[in-house]
Coordinates of C-alpha atoms in Angstrom, one line a residue:
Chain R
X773 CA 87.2 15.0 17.0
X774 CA 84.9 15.6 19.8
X775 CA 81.6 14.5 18.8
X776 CA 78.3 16.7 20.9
X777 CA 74.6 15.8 20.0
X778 CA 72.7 18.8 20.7
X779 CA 69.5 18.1 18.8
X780 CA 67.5 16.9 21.1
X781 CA 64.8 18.3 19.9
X782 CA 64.2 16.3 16.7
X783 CA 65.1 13.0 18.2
X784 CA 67.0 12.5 21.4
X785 CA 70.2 10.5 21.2
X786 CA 71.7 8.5 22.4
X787 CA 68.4 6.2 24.1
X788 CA 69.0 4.4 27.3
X789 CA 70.8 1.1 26.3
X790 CA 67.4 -0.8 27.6
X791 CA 65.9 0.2 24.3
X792 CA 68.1 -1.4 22.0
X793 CA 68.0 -4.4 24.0
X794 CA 64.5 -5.1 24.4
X795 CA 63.5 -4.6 20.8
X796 CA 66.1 -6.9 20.3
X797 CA 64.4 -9.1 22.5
X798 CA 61.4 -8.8 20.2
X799 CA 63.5 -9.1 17.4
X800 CA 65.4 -12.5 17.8
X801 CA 63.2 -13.7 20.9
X802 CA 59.6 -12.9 20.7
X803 CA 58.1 -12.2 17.3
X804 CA 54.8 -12.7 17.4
X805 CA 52.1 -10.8 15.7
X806 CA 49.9 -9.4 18.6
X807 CA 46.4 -9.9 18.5
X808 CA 46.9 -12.0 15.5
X809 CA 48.6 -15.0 16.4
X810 CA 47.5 -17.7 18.5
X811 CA 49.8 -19.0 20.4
X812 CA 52.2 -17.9 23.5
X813 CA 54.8 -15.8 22.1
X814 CA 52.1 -13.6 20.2
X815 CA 50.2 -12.7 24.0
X816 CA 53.4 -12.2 25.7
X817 CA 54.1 -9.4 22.9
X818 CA 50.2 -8.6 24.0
X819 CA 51.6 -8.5 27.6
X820 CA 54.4 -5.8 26.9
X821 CA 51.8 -4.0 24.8
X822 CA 49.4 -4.0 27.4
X823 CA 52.1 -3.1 29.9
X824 CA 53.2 -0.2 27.7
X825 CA 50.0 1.5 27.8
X826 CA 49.6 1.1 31.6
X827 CA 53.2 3.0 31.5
X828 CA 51.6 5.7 29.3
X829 CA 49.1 6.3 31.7
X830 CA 51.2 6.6 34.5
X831 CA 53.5 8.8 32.8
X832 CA 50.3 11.3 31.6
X833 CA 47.7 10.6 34.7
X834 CA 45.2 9.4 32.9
X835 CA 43.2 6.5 33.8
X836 CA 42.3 4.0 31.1
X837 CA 44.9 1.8 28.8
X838 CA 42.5 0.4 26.7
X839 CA 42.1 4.9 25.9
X840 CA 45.8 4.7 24.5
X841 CA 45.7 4.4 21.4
X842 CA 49.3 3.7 19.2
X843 CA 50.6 5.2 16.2
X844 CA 53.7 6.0 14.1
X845 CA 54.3 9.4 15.5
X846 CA 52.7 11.9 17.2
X847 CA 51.7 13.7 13.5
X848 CA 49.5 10.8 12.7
X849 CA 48.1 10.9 15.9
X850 CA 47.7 14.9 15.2
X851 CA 45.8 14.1 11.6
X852 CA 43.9 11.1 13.0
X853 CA 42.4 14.1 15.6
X854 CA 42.0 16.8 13.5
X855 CA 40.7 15.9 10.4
X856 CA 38.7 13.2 12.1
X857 CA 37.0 15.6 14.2
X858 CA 36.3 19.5 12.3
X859 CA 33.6 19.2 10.2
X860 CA 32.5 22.4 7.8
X861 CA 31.7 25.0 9.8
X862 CA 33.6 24.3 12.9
X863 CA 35.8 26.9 14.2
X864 CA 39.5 25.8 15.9
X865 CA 41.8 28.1 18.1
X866 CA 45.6 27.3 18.2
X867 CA 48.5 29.5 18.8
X868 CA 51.4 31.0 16.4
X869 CA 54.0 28.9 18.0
X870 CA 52.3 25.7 16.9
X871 CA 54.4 22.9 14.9
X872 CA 53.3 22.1 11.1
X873 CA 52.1 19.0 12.4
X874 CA 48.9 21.3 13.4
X875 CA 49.3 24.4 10.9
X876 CA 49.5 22.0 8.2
X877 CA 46.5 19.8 8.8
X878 CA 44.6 22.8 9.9
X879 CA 45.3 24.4 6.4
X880 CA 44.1 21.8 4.6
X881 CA 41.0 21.9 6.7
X882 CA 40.8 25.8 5.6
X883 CA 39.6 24.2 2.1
X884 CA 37.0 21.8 3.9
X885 CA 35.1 25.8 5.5
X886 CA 36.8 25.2 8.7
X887 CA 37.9 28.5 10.1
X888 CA 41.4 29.4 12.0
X889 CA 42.4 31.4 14.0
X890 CA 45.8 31.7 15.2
X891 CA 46.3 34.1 18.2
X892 CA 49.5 35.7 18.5
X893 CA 52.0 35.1 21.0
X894 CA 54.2 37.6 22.0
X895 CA 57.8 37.8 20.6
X896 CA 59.8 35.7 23.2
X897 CA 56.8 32.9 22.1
X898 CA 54.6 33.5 25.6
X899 CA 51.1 33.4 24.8
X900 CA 48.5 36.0 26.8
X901 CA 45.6 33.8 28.2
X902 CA 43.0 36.7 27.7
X903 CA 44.1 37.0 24.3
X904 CA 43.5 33.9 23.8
X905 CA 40.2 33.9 25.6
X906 CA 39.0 36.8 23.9
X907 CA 39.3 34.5 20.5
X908 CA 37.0 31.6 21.6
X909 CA 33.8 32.0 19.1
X910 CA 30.8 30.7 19.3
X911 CA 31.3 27.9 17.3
X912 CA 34.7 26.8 17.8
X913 CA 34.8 23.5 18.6
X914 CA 38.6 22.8 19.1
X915 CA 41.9 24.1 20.9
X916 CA 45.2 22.4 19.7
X917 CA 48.4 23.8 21.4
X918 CA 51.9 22.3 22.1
X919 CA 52.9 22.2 25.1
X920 CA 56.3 23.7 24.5
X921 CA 58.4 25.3 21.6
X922 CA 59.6 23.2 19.1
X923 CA 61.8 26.3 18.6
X924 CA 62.7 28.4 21.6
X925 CA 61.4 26.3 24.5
X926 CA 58.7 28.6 25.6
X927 CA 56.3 26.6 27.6
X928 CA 52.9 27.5 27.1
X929 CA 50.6 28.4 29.9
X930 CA 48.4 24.9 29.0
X931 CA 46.8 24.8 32.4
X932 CA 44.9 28.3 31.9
X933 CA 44.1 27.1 28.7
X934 CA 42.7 24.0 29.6
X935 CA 40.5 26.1 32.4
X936 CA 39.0 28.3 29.4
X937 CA 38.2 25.2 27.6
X938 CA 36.3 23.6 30.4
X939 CA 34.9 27.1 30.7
X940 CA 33.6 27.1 26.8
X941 CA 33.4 23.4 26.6
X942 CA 35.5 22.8 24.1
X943 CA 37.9 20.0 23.9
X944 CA 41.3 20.4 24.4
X945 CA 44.2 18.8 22.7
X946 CA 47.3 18.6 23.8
X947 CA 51.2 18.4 21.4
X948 CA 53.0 17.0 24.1
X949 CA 56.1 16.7 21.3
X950 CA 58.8 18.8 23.2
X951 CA 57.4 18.3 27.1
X952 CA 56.6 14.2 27.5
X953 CA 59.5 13.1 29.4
X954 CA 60.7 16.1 30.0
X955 CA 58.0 18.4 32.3
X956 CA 55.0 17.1 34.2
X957 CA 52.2 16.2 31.5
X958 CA 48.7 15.8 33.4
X959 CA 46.1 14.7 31.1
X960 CA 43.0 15.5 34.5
X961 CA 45.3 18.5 35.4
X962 CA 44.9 20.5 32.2
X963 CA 41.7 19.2 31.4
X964 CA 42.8 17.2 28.0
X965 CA 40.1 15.6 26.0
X966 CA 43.1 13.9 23.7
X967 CA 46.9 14.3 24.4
X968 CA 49.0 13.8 21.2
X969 CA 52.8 11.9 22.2
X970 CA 55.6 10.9 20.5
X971 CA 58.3 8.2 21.9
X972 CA 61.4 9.2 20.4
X973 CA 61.9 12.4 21.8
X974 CA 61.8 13.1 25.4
X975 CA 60.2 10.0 26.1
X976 CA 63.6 8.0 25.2
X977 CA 62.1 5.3 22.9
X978 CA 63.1 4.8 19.2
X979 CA 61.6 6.5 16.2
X980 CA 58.4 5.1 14.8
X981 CA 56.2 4.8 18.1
X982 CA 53.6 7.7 19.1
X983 CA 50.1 7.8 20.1
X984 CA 47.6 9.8 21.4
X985 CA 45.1 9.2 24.8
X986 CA 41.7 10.0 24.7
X987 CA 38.5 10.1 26.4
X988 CA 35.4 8.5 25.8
X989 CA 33.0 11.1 24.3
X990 CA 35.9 12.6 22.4
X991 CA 36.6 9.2 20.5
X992 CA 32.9 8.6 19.9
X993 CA 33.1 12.0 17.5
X994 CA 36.3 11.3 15.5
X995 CA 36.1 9.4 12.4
X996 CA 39.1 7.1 12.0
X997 CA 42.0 8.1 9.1
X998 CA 43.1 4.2 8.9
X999 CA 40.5 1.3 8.6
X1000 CA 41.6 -2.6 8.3
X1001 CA 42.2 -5.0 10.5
X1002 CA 42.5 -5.0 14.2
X1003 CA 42.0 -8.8 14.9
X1004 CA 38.9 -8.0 16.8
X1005 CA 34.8 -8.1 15.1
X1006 CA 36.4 -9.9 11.8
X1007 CA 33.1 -11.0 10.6
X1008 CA 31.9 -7.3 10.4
X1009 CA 33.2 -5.7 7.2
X1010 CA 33.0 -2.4 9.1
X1011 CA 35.7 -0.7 11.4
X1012 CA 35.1 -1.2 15.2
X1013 CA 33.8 1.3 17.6
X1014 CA 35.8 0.2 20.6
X1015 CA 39.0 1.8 21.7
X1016 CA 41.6 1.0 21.1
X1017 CA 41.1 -1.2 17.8
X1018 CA 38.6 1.6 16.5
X1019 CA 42.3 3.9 15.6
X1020 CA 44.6 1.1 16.0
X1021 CA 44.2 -1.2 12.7
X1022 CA 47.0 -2.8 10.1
X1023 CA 50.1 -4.8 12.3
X1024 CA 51.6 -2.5 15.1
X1025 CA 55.6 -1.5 15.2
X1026 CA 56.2 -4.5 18.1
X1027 CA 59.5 -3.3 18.1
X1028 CA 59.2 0.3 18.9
X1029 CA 56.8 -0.5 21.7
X1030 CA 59.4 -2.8 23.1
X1031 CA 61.7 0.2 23.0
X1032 CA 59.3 2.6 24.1
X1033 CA 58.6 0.1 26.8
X1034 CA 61.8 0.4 28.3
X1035 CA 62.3 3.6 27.8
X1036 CA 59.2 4.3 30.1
X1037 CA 60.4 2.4 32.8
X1038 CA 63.9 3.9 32.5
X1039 CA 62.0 7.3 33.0
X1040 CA 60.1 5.7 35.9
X1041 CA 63.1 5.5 37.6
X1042 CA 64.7 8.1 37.1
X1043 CA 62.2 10.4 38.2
X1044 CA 60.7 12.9 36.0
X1045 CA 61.3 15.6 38.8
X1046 CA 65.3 14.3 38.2
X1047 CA 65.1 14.9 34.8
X1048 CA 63.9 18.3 34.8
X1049 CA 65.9 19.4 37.4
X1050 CA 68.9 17.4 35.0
X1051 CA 68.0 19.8 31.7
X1052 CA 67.4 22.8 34.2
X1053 CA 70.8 23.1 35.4
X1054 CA 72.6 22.2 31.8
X1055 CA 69.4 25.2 30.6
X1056 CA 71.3 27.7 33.3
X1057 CA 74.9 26.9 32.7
X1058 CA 74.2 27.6 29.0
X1059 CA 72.4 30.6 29.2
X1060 CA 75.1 31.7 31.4
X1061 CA 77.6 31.2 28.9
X1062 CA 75.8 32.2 25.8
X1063 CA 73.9 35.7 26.9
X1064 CA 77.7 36.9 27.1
X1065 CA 78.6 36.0 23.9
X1066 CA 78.3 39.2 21.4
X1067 CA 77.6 38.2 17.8
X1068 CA 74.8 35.5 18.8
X1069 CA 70.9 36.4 19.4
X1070 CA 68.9 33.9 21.5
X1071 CA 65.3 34.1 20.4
X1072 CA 62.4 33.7 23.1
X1073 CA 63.1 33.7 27.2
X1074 CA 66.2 35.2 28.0
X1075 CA 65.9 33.6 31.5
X1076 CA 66.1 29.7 32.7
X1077 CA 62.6 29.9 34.0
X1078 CA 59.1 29.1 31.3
X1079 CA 61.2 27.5 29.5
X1080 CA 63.2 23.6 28.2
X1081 CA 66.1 23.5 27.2
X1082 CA 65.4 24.2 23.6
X1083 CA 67.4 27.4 22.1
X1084 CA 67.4 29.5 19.1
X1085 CA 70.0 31.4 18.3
X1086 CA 70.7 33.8 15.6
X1087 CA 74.6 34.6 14.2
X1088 CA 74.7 38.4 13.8
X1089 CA 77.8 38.3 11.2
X1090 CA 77.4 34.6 10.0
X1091 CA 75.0 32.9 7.8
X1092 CA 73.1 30.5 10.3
X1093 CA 73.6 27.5 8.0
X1094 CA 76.9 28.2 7.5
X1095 CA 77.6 28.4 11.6
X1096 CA 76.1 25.0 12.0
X1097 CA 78.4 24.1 9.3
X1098 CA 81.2 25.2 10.7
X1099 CA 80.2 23.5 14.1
X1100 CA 79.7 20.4 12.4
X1101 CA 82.5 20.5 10.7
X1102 CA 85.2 22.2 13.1
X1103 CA 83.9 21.1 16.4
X1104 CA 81.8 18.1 16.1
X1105 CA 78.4 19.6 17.0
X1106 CA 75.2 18.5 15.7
X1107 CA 72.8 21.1 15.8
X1108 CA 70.0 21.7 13.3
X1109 CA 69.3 25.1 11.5
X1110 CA 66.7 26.3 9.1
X1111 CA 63.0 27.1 10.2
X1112 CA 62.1 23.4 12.4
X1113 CA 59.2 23.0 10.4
X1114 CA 57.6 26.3 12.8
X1115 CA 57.1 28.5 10.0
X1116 CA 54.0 30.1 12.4
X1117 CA 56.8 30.3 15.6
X1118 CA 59.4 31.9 13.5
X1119 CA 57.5 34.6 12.4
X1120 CA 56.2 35.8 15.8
X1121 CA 59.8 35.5 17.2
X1122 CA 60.9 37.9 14.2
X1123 CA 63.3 35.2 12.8
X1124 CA 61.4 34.6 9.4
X1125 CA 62.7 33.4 6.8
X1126 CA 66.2 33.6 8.2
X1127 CA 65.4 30.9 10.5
X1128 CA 67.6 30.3 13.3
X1129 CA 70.6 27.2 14.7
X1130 CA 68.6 25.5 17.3
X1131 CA 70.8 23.5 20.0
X1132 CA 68.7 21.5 22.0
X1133 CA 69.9 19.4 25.2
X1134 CA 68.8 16.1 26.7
X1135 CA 69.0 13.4 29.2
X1136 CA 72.4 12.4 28.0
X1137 CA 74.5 15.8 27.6
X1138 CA 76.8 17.0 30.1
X1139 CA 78.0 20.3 32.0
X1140 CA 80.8 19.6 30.0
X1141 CA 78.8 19.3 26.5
X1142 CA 77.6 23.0 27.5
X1143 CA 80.7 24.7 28.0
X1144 CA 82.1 22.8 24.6
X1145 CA 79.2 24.2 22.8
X1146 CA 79.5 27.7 24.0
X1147 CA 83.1 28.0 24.0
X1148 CA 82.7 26.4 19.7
X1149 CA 79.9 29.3 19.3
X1150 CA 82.6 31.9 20.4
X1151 CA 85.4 30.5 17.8
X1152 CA 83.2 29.7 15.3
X1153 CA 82.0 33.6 15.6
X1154 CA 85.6 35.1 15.7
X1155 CA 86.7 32.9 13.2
X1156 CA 89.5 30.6 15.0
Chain O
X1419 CA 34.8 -37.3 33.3
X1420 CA 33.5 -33.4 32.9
X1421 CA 34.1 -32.2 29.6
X1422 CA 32.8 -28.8 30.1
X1423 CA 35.1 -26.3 29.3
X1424 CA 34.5 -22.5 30.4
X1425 CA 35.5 -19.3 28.7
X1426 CA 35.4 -15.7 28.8
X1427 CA 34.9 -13.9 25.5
X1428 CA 35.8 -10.5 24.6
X1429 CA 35.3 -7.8 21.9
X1430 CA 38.7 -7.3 21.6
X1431 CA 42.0 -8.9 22.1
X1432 CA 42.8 -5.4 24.0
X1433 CA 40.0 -6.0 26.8
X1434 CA 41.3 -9.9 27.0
X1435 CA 44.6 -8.3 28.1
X1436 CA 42.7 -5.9 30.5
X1437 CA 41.5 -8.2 32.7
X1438 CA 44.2 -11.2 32.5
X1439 CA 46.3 -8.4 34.4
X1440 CA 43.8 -8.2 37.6
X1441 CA 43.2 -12.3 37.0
X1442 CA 47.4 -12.3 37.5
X1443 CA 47.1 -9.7 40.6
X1444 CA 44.1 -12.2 42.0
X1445 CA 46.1 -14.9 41.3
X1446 CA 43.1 -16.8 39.9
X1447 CA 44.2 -19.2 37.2
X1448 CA 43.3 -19.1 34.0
X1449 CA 44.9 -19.5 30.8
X1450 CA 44.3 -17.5 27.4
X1451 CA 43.0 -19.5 24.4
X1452 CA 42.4 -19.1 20.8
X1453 CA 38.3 -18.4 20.5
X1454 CA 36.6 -21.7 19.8
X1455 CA 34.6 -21.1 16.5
X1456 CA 31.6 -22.4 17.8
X1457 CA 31.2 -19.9 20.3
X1458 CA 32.2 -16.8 18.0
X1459 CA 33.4 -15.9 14.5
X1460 CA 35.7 -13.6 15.9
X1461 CA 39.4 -14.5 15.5
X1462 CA 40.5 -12.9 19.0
X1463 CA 41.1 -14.7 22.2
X1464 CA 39.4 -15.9 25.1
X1465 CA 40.4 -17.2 28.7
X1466 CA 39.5 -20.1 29.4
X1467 CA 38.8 -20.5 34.0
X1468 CA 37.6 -22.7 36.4
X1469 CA 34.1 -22.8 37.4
X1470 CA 34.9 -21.9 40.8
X1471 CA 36.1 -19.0 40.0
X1472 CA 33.9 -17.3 37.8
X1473 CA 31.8 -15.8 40.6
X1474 CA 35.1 -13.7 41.8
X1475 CA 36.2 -13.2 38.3
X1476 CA 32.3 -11.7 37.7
X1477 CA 33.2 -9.1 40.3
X1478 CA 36.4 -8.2 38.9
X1479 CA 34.6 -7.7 35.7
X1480 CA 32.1 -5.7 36.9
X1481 CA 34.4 -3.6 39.7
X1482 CA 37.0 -2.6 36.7
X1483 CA 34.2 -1.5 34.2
X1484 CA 35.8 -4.7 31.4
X1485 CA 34.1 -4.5 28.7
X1486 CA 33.5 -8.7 28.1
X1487 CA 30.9 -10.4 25.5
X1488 CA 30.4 -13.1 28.4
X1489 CA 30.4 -16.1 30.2
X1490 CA 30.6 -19.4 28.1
X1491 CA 30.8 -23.6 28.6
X1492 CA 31.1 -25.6 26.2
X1493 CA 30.3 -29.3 26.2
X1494 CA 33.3 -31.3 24.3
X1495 CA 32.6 -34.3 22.7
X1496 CA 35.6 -36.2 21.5
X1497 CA 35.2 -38.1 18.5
X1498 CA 38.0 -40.7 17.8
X1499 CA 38.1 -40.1 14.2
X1500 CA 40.5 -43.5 14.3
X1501 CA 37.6 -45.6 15.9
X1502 CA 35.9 -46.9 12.6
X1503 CA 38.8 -47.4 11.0
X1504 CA 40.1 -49.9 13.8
X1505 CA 36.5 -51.6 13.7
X1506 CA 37.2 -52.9 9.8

C-alpha cells in the first residue's frame, strides 16, 4: 500500500538524509563531551555546536550565538521562560489559539497570583490587534503568542503585536513551533525579547533539540529551571550568570545538534523563500481539492493566503477518529486526530471536544501526495 | 630557550569558541588548551598564542564585544623528575 505522511505538524518526516548522517558522524566518529573533555575530538563537537548557533541566528536575524541557548524542545524552552520570569502579581497576555506548551505553564502560574488573560480570536483563528491592545494592563509584564496554528495554520499578525509591545514595553515571546523553517522568523523584525524553537519540525532536524534566543536584559530577569554543571565557574557552587551556560547545564544532546546542524544548512540552501513557495502551492492544490468535497469542514482560512499548510478538517457523517482510521488503514495516510494538545484553539474554532483530523504537509510531500489525500478523503466519506 | 607560554582565559568554554572562530577568519594561530590549574580553578579551556599576536588578537577582543577573563604567561620550569634518580 501507498504509504503518505501528512503530519507534518507534530514532527516532519522524512529529514533530509544529511541528518542521519552527521549524527552518525557524532555517533561512531566524534564523541566527545563538549565543554567537558579536553582533548580534540571534544572542541570539534564545540566547533559544530558553535557553528549550530551561528546557523540559528542566521535563520532568526538575531545577532549573538553565545544568546542561543539549547534545550530538549521548544516546551522546556517555553517553561524555562515563563515560570522563570512571572512573579506574583505579574499580568501575561496570550491568545486563544496558543499550544498547551503556554496554557499549561500559564495555568499553573494561575496558582502562583499570576493573572491571564486570553483574548479571543475570531473563529477562523485570526486574532484583532486592537482587541488585543485593548487587553494590555497596567501590570502585565509578558506577551507569549505562536506564531502559527498548531491546528488550522492561521498565522498570527506577530509583527503588530510586537509593535504594541515595544509600545507598552513589555517583552515579547515568540512559539515559533509551526513557522521556523517554514515562514520568515525575524527575531529585530517583530521586536522579540526571547523566540522559543524547536528542531524537529519545520526546521528538519531530529527530535530532541530546541532552544530559545534571548536578549540580554530579558536573561538577566529569568531564574533558571535546571542548575548543574556547565563546565564553566566549577569552583563556584552557584549557577553562572553568563549566557549561554546560565540555561544550558547537565551534558547537551551532541547528536541532535549534529542533526539539527545539518538540517540548518540544508534549509540554507534551499532557500526559505523556496520552501514557502514549496508548501504554498501543495496549500492551493489542496484547498482546491478539498473545499469541493461535501461531507468534510475545514476549520480556520478558507483561502491559501494567512495561512501554512496546516488543516483541520471535520467529517460531517464520520466519527473523526474513525476517518483517520480508515485512512490509515485503507489508504496509507498518516494524519493525526483528536484536539493537538490546543484545547484553547479548538474551542474558538467551534470544534471542542469533537476535535478535528489534522493533515499537515511538508518539505517532502508531493502534488501527487495532495491529490492522494483528497481523492482518500472522498472514498473514505462515501464509503468505497 | 623561552619558556613562556601565553594564554587567553575565558569564563566559559562558549566565549573560547567565540573568538577561535574570528582567530580562524584572521588566520592568526593559536591552538586551544586545557586551562593550566595554576592560572584558574576553572575546568574550561584556554587558547594558548603567540606573543606577537596578542596586540591584533586584543583588538579582535575588544571590536567583537568577547567576553575574556584575560591575558596570561606563564613561566615553565621543567623539572626532570628522573634527574636524582640518575645521580645515585
Amino acid at each position: 500500500m501507498r504509504k503518505v505522511y501528512v503530519d507534518n505538524a507534530a514532527t516532519t518526516f522524512p529529514k533530509p538524509k544529511e541528518v542521519s548522517m552527521a549524527m552518525c558522524e557524532y555517533i561512531e566518529g566524534v564523541g566527545g563531551n563538549v565543554g567537558r573533555g579536553t582533548y580534540e575530538s571534544s572542541y570539534e563537537a564545540g566547533r559544530v555546536l558553535f557553528e549550530t548557533r551561528e546557523l540559528l541566528c542566521n535563520r532568526f536575524n538575531f545577532n549573538n550565538p553565545l544568546n542561543v541557548v539549547f534545550t530538549s524542545n521548544i516546551t522546556e524552552s517555553l517553561n524555562t521562560i515563563i515560570k522563570g520570569y512571572l512573579r506574583a502579581g505579574d499580568h501575561v497576555l496570550v491568545s486563544s489559539m496558543e499550544h498547551n506548551a503556554v496554557i499549561r505553564p500559564l495555568n499553573s502560574e494561575l496558582m502562583n497570583g499570576v493573572g491571564v488573560t486570553k483574548v479571543n480570536c475570531r473563529k477562523d483563528g485570526t486574532l484583532d490587534v486592537l482587541e488585543f491592545e485593548k487587553a494590555v494592563k497596567s501590570n502585565t509584564k509578558l506577551v507569549v503568542m505562536t506564531h502559527a496554528s498548531n491546528v488550522c495554520g492561521t498565522i498570527m499578525p506577530v509583527k503588530e503585536v510586537g509593535e504594541i509591545c515595544k509600545k507598552n514595553n513589555i517583552p515579547f515571546v515568540l512559539d515559533s513551533a509551526q513557522s521556523a523553517g517554514v515562514l520568515d522568523v525575524d527575531f529585530n523584525e517583530f521586536n522579540l525579547s526571547a523566540l522559543a524553537f524547536t528542531g524537529h519540525k519545520g526546521l528538519l532536524g531530529p527530535q530532541g533539540v530546541g532552544g530559545f534566543l534571548i536578549k540580554d536584559d530579558f536573561a538577566k530577569k529569568i531564574r533558571p529551571l535546571k542548575e548543574g554543571g556547565t563546565g564553566s565557574f566549577s569552583e563556584d557552587e552557584a549557577q553562572p550568570e553568563i549566557l549561554p551556560d546560565k540555561f544550558e547545564c547537565g551534558t547537551l544532546n551532541m547528536p541532535g545538534i549534529y542533526g539539527l546542524n545539518a538540517s540548518l544548512k540544508y534549509i540554507e540552501n534551499k532557500g526559505i523563500k523556496n520552501i514557502r513557495e514549496y508548501e504554498e502551492e501543495l496549500t492551493k492544490a489542496f484547498l482546491n481539492k478539498i473545499l469541493n468535497i461535501e461531507g468534510v469542514a475545514l476549520s480556520g482560512i478558507q483561502g491559501a493566503e494567512g495561512r501554512t499548510s496546516v488543516f483541520s478538517l471535520n467529517f460531517k457523517t464520520l466519527d473523526n477518529s474513525e476517518a483517520a482510521f480508515i485512512l490509515d488503514r485503507e489508504f496509507g495516510i498518516m494524519t493525526r486526530v483528536g484536539l493537538h494538545c490546543a484545547p484553547s484553539a479548538h474551542k474558538t474554532l467551534g470544534t471542542f471536544p469533537s476535535g478535528s483530523v489534522r493533515v499537515s504537509f511538508g518539505q517532502f510531500n508531493t502534488l501527487e501526495d495532495v491529490d492522494y489525500v483528497a481523492s482518500s478523503l472522498l472514498k473514505t466519506i462515501k464509503g468505497v | 630557550m623561552d619558556n613562556i607560554k601565553h594564554y587567553i582565559l575565558f569564563p566559559s568554554y562558549n566565549t573560547g569558541l567565540a573568538l577561535e572562530g574570528f582567530l580562524k577568519k584572521e588566520k592568526i594561530k593559536y591552538t586551544i588548551v586545557p586551562t593550566p590549574r595554576e592560572l584558574s580553578t576553572c575546568c574550561g579551556i584556554s587558547i594558548q598564542y603567540n606573543k606577537a599576536d596578542e596586540e591584533r588578537i586584543s583588538e579582535i577582543v575588544k571590536v567583537n564585544s568577547i567576553d575574556i577573563i584575560g591575558f596570561y604567561s606563564l613561566q615553565k620550569e621543567y623539572k626532570d623528575l628522573y634527574l636524582g634518580q640518575n645521580k645515585e
